[in-house]
């Protein structure tokens, strides 16, 4: 099988490429990535010389490079996106361009070259927030941020290409991932690396919002299953079922790094902050998937990874990142 993975130099995409190359010895992978601020070829140093892997720098919204690659592959898996909610609140433009127009460009090329499968990597955020209960794949979309609205737009376009043109699409919607190679703007790597640098951790509001934490390799296993056994035209939720408030999560990280609660800095809340995401995963469970990574063990291993790989994140937390960080967090309550 020949696959085009877009956004493969990001967090989940790079973990997925490594996972696929290891598991399937006859798969060939093209990785198309624009290398935005969070796209990072360091994420794939260990596979860059693999003869079954090839990197292409480019934009998913650029029809020329997209068509050049799509005509030579069987499957497209679209991980490429602007993915950070806070940045979408500060500067939404690139979210619309990449998440909506970029996905549209890929769908058009997939239609033109009669791709066998198109997998859109979406998110639980498209359903919006709920205090109790769990979203099913059939629930209406109710996004809150420019990020989740742009991802919802991409989902609807993807489904429209299935209904109108019979394009063989599938959609995954997962909860919050964590693990190695996550850009240190998201809560887990930001808090671990801040503490390793001797900085406080900025917790929004009172830290009572809840998230479901999915280890990135469990998500890779789920996407693998959907690639091989998923039903065309269907959406699959993916979650661990392990929910924590942000305060509970922060205390776990503090404890692992031998810090007390004085390292927490309560800062102004995120505008439109979704209280809780939670998914009903009975559909993917019927396909045969279960999460296998236990949070307590996987978070320790994740913290260890950031401790041991300071070369990876230290260079990311300088220059433009520091400007962003200042703009984002210098607003104490
Ligand atoms: P990330 O921000 O770490 O990586 C995104 C990658 O896409 C980067 O390598 C970036 O350079 C690339 N990219 C951005 N714009 C591009 C463009 N126009 N053309 C080509 N490449 C471009 O994101 P992630 O956390 O790995 O998320 C991957 C996907 O999974 C996204 O679609 C995101 O919406 C979705 N998702 C993420 C999570 C999570 O917890 N991280 C959870 C659910 C869904
Ligand atoms: O749910 C899936 C989504 O998870 C993905 O679609 C997004 O791409 C991904 O970024 C993530 O979105 P969140 O907004 O949930 O992740 P983030 O790490 O930004 O925030 C997690 C929670 O922690 C959220 O309630 C906000 C809070 N937070 C975050 C940061 C960065 C803080 O309290 N302080 C922080 O500094």
PDB file of C-alpha atoms in Angstrom, residues 77-315:
ATOM      1  CA  UNK A  77      -4.683  10.232   5.778  1.00  0.00           C
ATOM      2  CA  UNK A  78      -5.095  13.912   6.587  1.00  0.00           C
ATOM      3  CA  UNK A  79      -3.478  14.866   9.893  1.00  0.00           C
ATOM      4  CA  UNK A  80      -2.396  18.324   8.657  1.00  0.00           C
ATOM      5  CA  UNK A  81      -4.072  21.116  10.572  1.00  0.00           C
ATOM      6  CA  UNK A  82      -3.622  24.165  12.664  1.00  0.00           C
ATOM      7  CA  UNK A  83      -4.392  22.408  15.931  1.00  0.00           C
ATOM      8  CA  UNK A  84      -4.066  24.765  18.905  1.00  0.00           C
ATOM      9  CA  UNK A  85      -7.263  26.312  20.303  1.00  0.00           C
ATOM     10  CA  UNK A  86      -5.528  29.311  21.928  1.00  0.00           C
ATOM     11  CA  UNK A  87      -3.796  30.257  18.684  1.00  0.00           C
ATOM     12  CA  UNK A  88      -7.132  30.000  16.841  1.00  0.00           C
ATOM     13  CA  UNK A  89      -8.524  32.584  19.260  1.00  0.00           C
ATOM     14  CA  UNK A  90      -5.576  34.940  18.671  1.00  0.00           C
ATOM     15  CA  UNK A  91      -5.239  34.431  14.881  1.00  0.00           C
ATOM     16  CA  UNK A  92      -7.935  32.344  13.198  1.00  0.00           C
ATOM     17  CA  UNK A  93      -6.956  32.971   9.520  1.00  0.00           C
ATOM     18  CA  UNK A  94      -4.580  30.053   9.043  1.00  0.00           C
ATOM     19  CA  UNK A  95      -7.124  27.690  10.632  1.00  0.00           C
ATOM     20  CA  UNK A  96      -9.644  28.463   7.919  1.00  0.00           C
ATOM     21  CA  UNK A  97      -7.007  28.208   5.189  1.00  0.00           C
ATOM     22  CA  UNK A  98      -5.504  24.901   6.293  1.00  0.00           C
ATOM     23  CA  UNK A  99      -8.276  23.078   8.106  1.00  0.00           C
ATOM     24  CA  UNK A 100     -11.034  23.923   5.615  1.00  0.00           C
ATOM     25  CA  UNK A 101      -9.464  24.946   2.299  1.00  0.00           C
ATOM     26  CA  UNK A 102      -6.572  22.505   2.712  1.00  0.00           C
ATOM     27  CA  UNK A 103      -8.956  19.611   3.336  1.00  0.00           C
ATOM     28  CA  UNK A 104     -11.033  20.702   0.332  1.00  0.00           C
ATOM     29  CA  UNK A 105      -7.905  20.675  -1.874  1.00  0.00           C
ATOM     30  CA  UNK A 106      -7.079  17.135  -0.735  1.00  0.00           C
ATOM     31  CA  UNK A 107     -10.674  15.968  -1.295  1.00  0.00           C
ATOM     32  CA  UNK A 108     -10.674  17.377  -4.833  1.00  0.00           C
ATOM     33  CA  UNK A 109      -7.423  15.588  -5.664  1.00  0.00           C
ATOM     34  CA  UNK A 110      -8.716  12.378  -4.061  1.00  0.00           C
ATOM     35  CA  UNK A 111     -11.783  12.566  -6.306  1.00  0.00           C
ATOM     36  CA  UNK A 112      -9.755  13.353  -9.422  1.00  0.00           C
ATOM     37  CA  UNK A 113      -7.326  10.455  -8.938  1.00  0.00           C
ATOM     38  CA  UNK A 114      -9.893   7.969  -7.560  1.00  0.00           C
ATOM     39  CA  UNK A 115      -8.212   7.398  -4.223  1.00  0.00           C
ATOM     40  CA  UNK A 116      -9.158   4.098  -2.511  1.00  0.00           C
ATOM     41  CA  UNK A 117      -9.541   5.629   0.955  1.00  0.00           C
ATOM     42  CA  UNK A 118      -9.511   9.115   2.407  1.00  0.00           C
ATOM     43  CA  UNK A 119      -9.223   9.321   6.188  1.00  0.00           C
ATOM     44  CA  UNK A 120      -9.913  12.676   7.790  1.00  0.00           C
ATOM     45  CA  UNK A 121      -8.384  13.024  11.266  1.00  0.00           C
ATOM     46  CA  UNK A 122     -10.892  15.088  13.178  1.00  0.00           C
ATOM     47  CA  UNK A 123     -11.482  15.798  16.855  1.00  0.00           C
ATOM     48  CA  UNK A 124     -13.980  15.411  19.693  1.00  0.00           C
ATOM     49  CA  UNK A 125     -14.077  19.219  19.840  1.00  0.00           C
ATOM     50  CA  UNK A 126     -16.471  19.352  16.870  1.00  0.00           C
ATOM     51  CA  UNK A 127     -19.314  18.154  19.154  1.00  0.00           C
ATOM     52  CA  UNK A 128     -18.738  21.001  21.592  1.00  0.00           C
ATOM     53  CA  UNK A 129     -18.862  20.639  25.360  1.00  0.00           C
ATOM     54  CA  UNK A 130     -21.134  18.650  27.674  1.00  0.00           C
ATOM     55  CA  UNK A 131     -21.256  18.418  31.462  1.00  0.00           C
ATOM     56  CA  UNK A 132     -22.531  14.835  31.649  1.00  0.00           C
ATOM     57  CA  UNK A 133     -22.969  11.917  29.251  1.00  0.00           C
ATOM     58  CA  UNK A 134     -21.105  11.018  26.063  1.00  0.00           C
ATOM     59  CA  UNK A 135     -21.338  12.109  22.423  1.00  0.00           C
ATOM     60  CA  UNK A 136     -22.178   9.555  19.748  1.00  0.00           C
ATOM     61  CA  UNK A 137     -21.007   9.855  16.142  1.00  0.00           C
ATOM     62  CA  UNK A 138     -24.571  10.768  15.108  1.00  0.00           C
ATOM     63  CA  UNK A 139     -24.809  13.780  17.442  1.00  0.00           C
ATOM     64  CA  UNK A 140     -24.982  17.247  15.865  1.00  0.00           C
ATOM     65  CA  UNK A 141     -21.867  19.392  15.657  1.00  0.00           C
ATOM     66  CA  UNK A 142     -21.669  22.379  17.992  1.00  0.00           C
ATOM     67  CA  UNK A 143     -18.089  23.726  17.917  1.00  0.00           C
ATOM     68  CA  UNK A 144     -17.004  26.601  20.175  1.00  0.00           C
ATOM     69  CA  UNK A 145     -13.635  27.915  18.920  1.00  0.00           C
ATOM     70  CA  UNK A 146     -12.374  28.960  15.477  1.00  0.00           C
ATOM     71  CA  UNK A 147     -10.252  25.770  15.637  1.00  0.00           C
ATOM     72  CA  UNK A 148     -13.144  23.393  16.295  1.00  0.00           C
ATOM     73  CA  UNK A 149     -15.397  25.265  13.858  1.00  0.00           C
ATOM     74  CA  UNK A 150     -12.788  24.882  11.102  1.00  0.00           C
ATOM     75  CA  UNK A 151     -12.431  21.154  11.908  1.00  0.00           C
ATOM     76  CA  UNK A 152     -16.234  20.794  11.848  1.00  0.00           C
ATOM     77  CA  UNK A 153     -16.265  22.481   8.430  1.00  0.00           C
ATOM     78  CA  UNK A 154     -13.701  19.965   7.179  1.00  0.00           C
ATOM     79  CA  UNK A 155     -15.782  17.055   8.534  1.00  0.00           C
ATOM     80  CA  UNK A 156     -18.914  18.282   6.762  1.00  0.00           C
ATOM     81  CA  UNK A 157     -17.046  18.739   3.478  1.00  0.00           C
ATOM     82  CA  UNK A 158     -15.565  15.250   3.806  1.00  0.00           C
ATOM     83  CA  UNK A 159     -19.032  13.735   4.358  1.00  0.00           C
ATOM     84  CA  UNK A 160     -20.418  15.771   1.438  1.00  0.00           C
ATOM     85  CA  UNK A 161     -17.774  14.228  -0.868  1.00  0.00           C
ATOM     86  CA  UNK A 162     -18.966  10.785   0.241  1.00  0.00           C
ATOM     87  CA  UNK A 163     -22.649  11.569  -0.357  1.00  0.00           C
ATOM     88  CA  UNK A 164     -22.250  13.542  -3.578  1.00  0.00           C
ATOM     89  CA  UNK A 165     -19.280  11.894  -5.309  1.00  0.00           C
ATOM     90  CA  UNK A 166     -19.081   8.497  -3.571  1.00  0.00           C
ATOM     91  CA  UNK A 167     -15.563   9.340  -2.413  1.00  0.00           C
ATOM     92  CA  UNK A 168     -14.521   6.531  -0.012  1.00  0.00           C
ATOM     93  CA  UNK A 169     -14.049   8.607   3.131  1.00  0.00           C
ATOM     94  CA  UNK A 170     -13.747   7.796   6.837  1.00  0.00           C
ATOM     95  CA  UNK A 171     -13.488  10.205   9.774  1.00  0.00           C
ATOM     96  CA  UNK A 172     -11.855   9.730  13.178  1.00  0.00           C
ATOM     97  CA  UNK A 173     -12.719  11.931  16.166  1.00  0.00           C
ATOM     98  CA  UNK A 174     -10.421  11.460  19.119  1.00  0.00           C
ATOM     99  CA  UNK A 175     -10.031  13.028  22.526  1.00  0.00           C
ATOM    100  CA  UNK A 176      -6.860  14.756  23.824  1.00  0.00           C
ATOM    101  CA  UNK A 177      -3.687  12.855  22.925  1.00  0.00           C
ATOM    102  CA  UNK A 178      -0.467  12.874  24.959  1.00  0.00           C
ATOM    103  CA  UNK A 179       2.943  11.280  24.508  1.00  0.00           C
ATOM    104  CA  UNK A 180       6.370  11.995  22.997  1.00  0.00           C
ATOM    105  CA  UNK A 181       6.951  14.694  20.336  1.00  0.00           C
ATOM    106  CA  UNK A 182       3.978  16.890  21.317  1.00  0.00           C
ATOM    107  CA  UNK A 183       4.685  20.561  20.668  1.00  0.00           C
ATOM    108  CA  UNK A 184       5.188  22.259  24.058  1.00  0.00           C
ATOM    109  CA  UNK A 185       2.209  24.616  23.769  1.00  0.00           C
ATOM    110  CA  UNK A 186      -0.366  21.942  24.710  1.00  0.00           C
ATOM    111  CA  UNK A 187      -1.025  21.491  28.432  1.00  0.00           C
ATOM    112  CA  UNK A 188       0.935  18.279  29.158  1.00  0.00           C
ATOM    113  CA  UNK A 189       4.242  19.066  27.396  1.00  0.00           C
ATOM    114  CA  UNK A 190       3.960  22.763  28.335  1.00  0.00           C
ATOM    115  CA  UNK A 191       3.592  21.985  32.023  1.00  0.00           C
ATOM    116  CA  UNK A 192       6.296  19.278  32.084  1.00  0.00           C
ATOM    117  CA  UNK A 193       8.834  21.435  30.245  1.00  0.00           C
ATOM    118  CA  UNK A 194       7.986  24.593  32.247  1.00  0.00           C
ATOM    119  CA  UNK A 195       8.655  22.715  35.483  1.00  0.00           C
ATOM    120  CA  UNK A 196      11.891  21.261  34.092  1.00  0.00           C
ATOM    121  CA  UNK A 197      12.926  24.849  33.251  1.00  0.00           C
ATOM    122  CA  UNK A 198      12.011  26.056  36.763  1.00  0.00           C
ATOM    123  CA  UNK A 199       8.936  28.002  35.548  1.00  0.00           C
ATOM    124  CA  UNK A 200       5.406  27.988  36.953  1.00  0.00           C
ATOM    125  CA  UNK A 201       2.498  26.345  35.124  1.00  0.00           C
ATOM    126  CA  UNK A 202      -0.361  28.600  33.894  1.00  0.00           C
ATOM    127  CA  UNK A 203      -3.679  26.940  34.755  1.00  0.00           C
ATOM    128  CA  UNK A 204      -6.787  28.504  33.175  1.00  0.00           C
ATOM    129  CA  UNK A 205      -9.663  29.573  35.425  1.00  0.00           C
ATOM    130  CA  UNK A 206      -9.778  27.308  38.472  1.00  0.00           C
ATOM    131  CA  UNK A 207      -8.577  24.231  36.594  1.00  0.00           C
ATOM    132  CA  UNK A 208     -11.960  22.508  36.788  1.00  0.00           C
ATOM    133  CA  UNK A 209     -12.438  21.816  33.056  1.00  0.00           C
ATOM    134  CA  UNK A 210     -12.222  18.136  32.186  1.00  0.00           C
ATOM    135  CA  UNK A 211     -10.469  16.269  29.416  1.00  0.00           C
ATOM    136  CA  UNK A 212     -10.244  12.580  28.421  1.00  0.00           C
ATOM    137  CA  UNK A 213      -6.583  11.586  27.992  1.00  0.00           C
ATOM    138  CA  UNK A 214      -5.680   9.183  25.168  1.00  0.00           C
ATOM    139  CA  UNK A 215      -2.103   7.924  24.786  1.00  0.00           C
ATOM    140  CA  UNK A 216      -0.959   8.738  21.238  1.00  0.00           C
ATOM    141  CA  UNK A 217      -0.120   5.100  20.389  1.00  0.00           C
ATOM    142  CA  UNK A 218      -3.649   4.039  21.325  1.00  0.00           C
ATOM    143  CA  UNK A 219      -4.870   6.602  18.787  1.00  0.00           C
ATOM    144  CA  UNK A 220      -2.392   5.201  16.198  1.00  0.00           C
ATOM    145  CA  UNK A 221      -3.748   1.678  16.844  1.00  0.00           C
ATOM    146  CA  UNK A 222      -7.295   2.961  16.351  1.00  0.00           C
ATOM    147  CA  UNK A 223      -6.474   4.764  13.086  1.00  0.00           C
ATOM    148  CA  UNK A 224      -4.682   1.619  11.855  1.00  0.00           C
ATOM    149  CA  UNK A 225      -7.809  -0.443  12.562  1.00  0.00           C
ATOM    150  CA  UNK A 226     -10.055   2.087  10.827  1.00  0.00           C
ATOM    151  CA  UNK A 227      -7.703   2.155   7.820  1.00  0.00           C
ATOM    152  CA  UNK A 228      -7.996  -1.615   7.435  1.00  0.00           C
ATOM    153  CA  UNK A 229     -11.440  -2.469   8.812  1.00  0.00           C
ATOM    154  CA  UNK A 230     -13.438   0.765   9.012  1.00  0.00           C
ATOM    155  CA  UNK A 231     -16.660   1.059   7.029  1.00  0.00           C
ATOM    156  CA  UNK A 232     -16.582   3.620   4.226  1.00  0.00           C
ATOM    157  CA  UNK A 233     -18.642   6.754   4.921  1.00  0.00           C
ATOM    158  CA  UNK A 234     -18.494   6.242   8.699  1.00  0.00           C
ATOM    159  CA  UNK A 235     -17.236   8.341  11.601  1.00  0.00           C
ATOM    160  CA  UNK A 236     -15.426   6.717  14.553  1.00  0.00           C
ATOM    161  CA  UNK A 237     -15.021   8.229  18.030  1.00  0.00           C
ATOM    162  CA  UNK A 238     -11.775   7.342  19.871  1.00  0.00           C
ATOM    163  CA  UNK A 239     -11.322   7.942  23.621  1.00  0.00           C
ATOM    164  CA  UNK A 240      -9.608   6.363  26.591  1.00  0.00           C
ATOM    165  CA  UNK A 241     -12.462   6.926  29.053  1.00  0.00           C
ATOM    166  CA  UNK A 242      -9.862   8.304  31.501  1.00  0.00           C
ATOM    167  CA  UNK A 243     -11.081  11.775  32.505  1.00  0.00           C
ATOM    168  CA  UNK A 244      -9.313  14.282  34.726  1.00  0.00           C
ATOM    169  CA  UNK A 245      -9.894  17.892  35.653  1.00  0.00           C
ATOM    170  CA  UNK A 246      -6.979  20.071  34.591  1.00  0.00           C
ATOM    171  CA  UNK A 247      -6.184  20.592  38.272  1.00  0.00           C
ATOM    172  CA  UNK A 248      -6.016  16.823  38.887  1.00  0.00           C
ATOM    173  CA  UNK A 249      -3.785  16.439  35.828  1.00  0.00           C
ATOM    174  CA  UNK A 250      -1.529  19.280  37.002  1.00  0.00           C
ATOM    175  CA  UNK A 251      -1.156  17.740  40.466  1.00  0.00           C
ATOM    176  CA  UNK A 252      -0.082  14.413  38.914  1.00  0.00           C
ATOM    177  CA  UNK A 253       2.606  16.163  36.845  1.00  0.00           C
ATOM    178  CA  UNK A 254       3.763  18.233  39.849  1.00  0.00           C
ATOM    179  CA  UNK A 255       4.053  15.106  41.998  1.00  0.00           C
ATOM    180  CA  UNK A 256       6.071  13.243  39.369  1.00  0.00           C
ATOM    181  CA  UNK A 257       8.476  16.180  39.185  1.00  0.00           C
ATOM    182  CA  UNK A 258       8.679  16.603  42.981  1.00  0.00           C
ATOM    183  CA  UNK A 259       7.064  20.052  42.977  1.00  0.00           C
ATOM    184  CA  UNK A 260       4.356  21.403  45.259  1.00  0.00           C
ATOM    185  CA  UNK A 261       1.233  23.376  44.358  1.00  0.00           C
ATOM    186  CA  UNK A 262       2.978  26.740  44.717  1.00  0.00           C
ATOM    187  CA  UNK A 263       4.205  26.063  41.154  1.00  0.00           C
ATOM    188  CA  UNK A 264       0.650  26.590  39.850  1.00  0.00           C
ATOM    189  CA  UNK A 265      -0.229  30.042  38.580  1.00  0.00           C
ATOM    190  CA  UNK A 266      -3.980  30.532  38.088  1.00  0.00           C
ATOM    191  CA  UNK A 267      -4.390  32.705  34.984  1.00  0.00           C
ATOM    192  CA  UNK A 268      -7.346  34.199  33.117  1.00  0.00           C
ATOM    193  CA  UNK A 269      -9.609  31.601  31.520  1.00  0.00           C
ATOM    194  CA  UNK A 270      -9.595  30.768  27.801  1.00  0.00           C
ATOM    195  CA  UNK A 271     -12.511  32.598  26.085  1.00  0.00           C
ATOM    196  CA  UNK A 272     -15.263  30.124  25.121  1.00  0.00           C
ATOM    197  CA  UNK A 273     -13.434  27.427  27.111  1.00  0.00           C
ATOM    198  CA  UNK A 274     -15.196  24.072  26.596  1.00  0.00           C
ATOM    199  CA  UNK A 275     -15.891  22.517  29.985  1.00  0.00           C
ATOM    200  CA  UNK A 276     -15.694  18.829  29.039  1.00  0.00           C
ATOM    201  CA  UNK A 277     -15.329  16.556  26.021  1.00  0.00           C
ATOM    202  CA  UNK A 278     -16.495  12.956  26.333  1.00  0.00           C
ATOM    203  CA  UNK A 279     -17.151  10.292  23.710  1.00  0.00           C
ATOM    204  CA  UNK A 280     -19.147   7.106  23.411  1.00  0.00           C
ATOM    205  CA  UNK A 281     -16.737   4.656  21.750  1.00  0.00           C
ATOM    206  CA  UNK A 282     -19.008   1.639  21.365  1.00  0.00           C
ATOM    207  CA  UNK A 283     -18.723   1.815  17.563  1.00  0.00           C
ATOM    208  CA  UNK A 284     -14.930   1.432  17.384  1.00  0.00           C
ATOM    209  CA  UNK A 285     -15.060  -1.109  20.214  1.00  0.00           C
ATOM    210  CA  UNK A 286     -17.316  -3.251  18.009  1.00  0.00           C
ATOM    211  CA  UNK A 287     -14.547  -3.141  15.364  1.00  0.00           C
ATOM    212  CA  UNK A 288     -12.185  -4.624  17.989  1.00  0.00           C
ATOM    213  CA  UNK A 289     -10.302  -1.636  19.473  1.00  0.00           C
ATOM    214  CA  UNK A 290      -9.659  -1.027  23.170  1.00  0.00           C
ATOM    215  CA  UNK A 291      -7.149   1.402  24.703  1.00  0.00           C
ATOM    216  CA  UNK A 292      -4.223  -0.618  26.107  1.00  0.00           C
ATOM    217  CA  UNK A 293      -2.007   2.111  27.633  1.00  0.00           C
ATOM    218  CA  UNK A 294      -2.817   2.853  31.302  1.00  0.00           C
ATOM    219  CA  UNK A 295      -2.698   6.581  32.063  1.00  0.00           C
ATOM    220  CA  UNK A 296      -0.686   6.242  35.295  1.00  0.00           C
ATOM    221  CA  UNK A 297       2.131   4.341  33.550  1.00  0.00           C
ATOM    222  CA  UNK A 298       2.007   6.203  30.227  1.00  0.00           C
ATOM    223  CA  UNK A 299       2.130   9.670  31.841  1.00  0.00           C
ATOM    224  CA  UNK A 300       5.241   8.633  33.813  1.00  0.00           C
ATOM    225  CA  UNK A 301       6.878   7.403  30.611  1.00  0.00           C
ATOM    226  CA  UNK A 302       5.846  10.610  28.842  1.00  0.00           C
ATOM    227  CA  UNK A 303       7.384  12.758  31.605  1.00  0.00           C
ATOM    228  CA  UNK A 304      10.555  10.644  31.409  1.00  0.00           C
ATOM    229  CA  UNK A 305      10.682  11.159  27.646  1.00  0.00           C
ATOM    230  CA  UNK A 306      10.610  14.964  28.048  1.00  0.00           C
ATOM    231  CA  UNK A 307      13.240  14.717  30.797  1.00  0.00           C
ATOM    232  CA  UNK A 308      15.550  12.678  28.570  1.00  0.00           C
ATOM    233  CA  UNK A 309      14.919  14.600  25.334  1.00  0.00           C
ATOM    234  CA  UNK A 310      15.570  18.182  26.351  1.00  0.00           C
ATOM    235  CA  UNK A 311      17.492  18.677  23.059  1.00  0.00           C
ATOM    236  CA  UNK A 312      14.138  18.139  21.307  1.00  0.00           C
ATOM    237  CA  UNK A 313      12.011  20.712  23.160  1.00  0.00           C
ATOM    238  CA  UNK A 314      14.559  23.295  24.392  1.00  0.00           C
ATOM    239  CA  UNK A 315      15.095  24.738  20.915  1.00  0.00           C
TER     240      UNK A 315
END
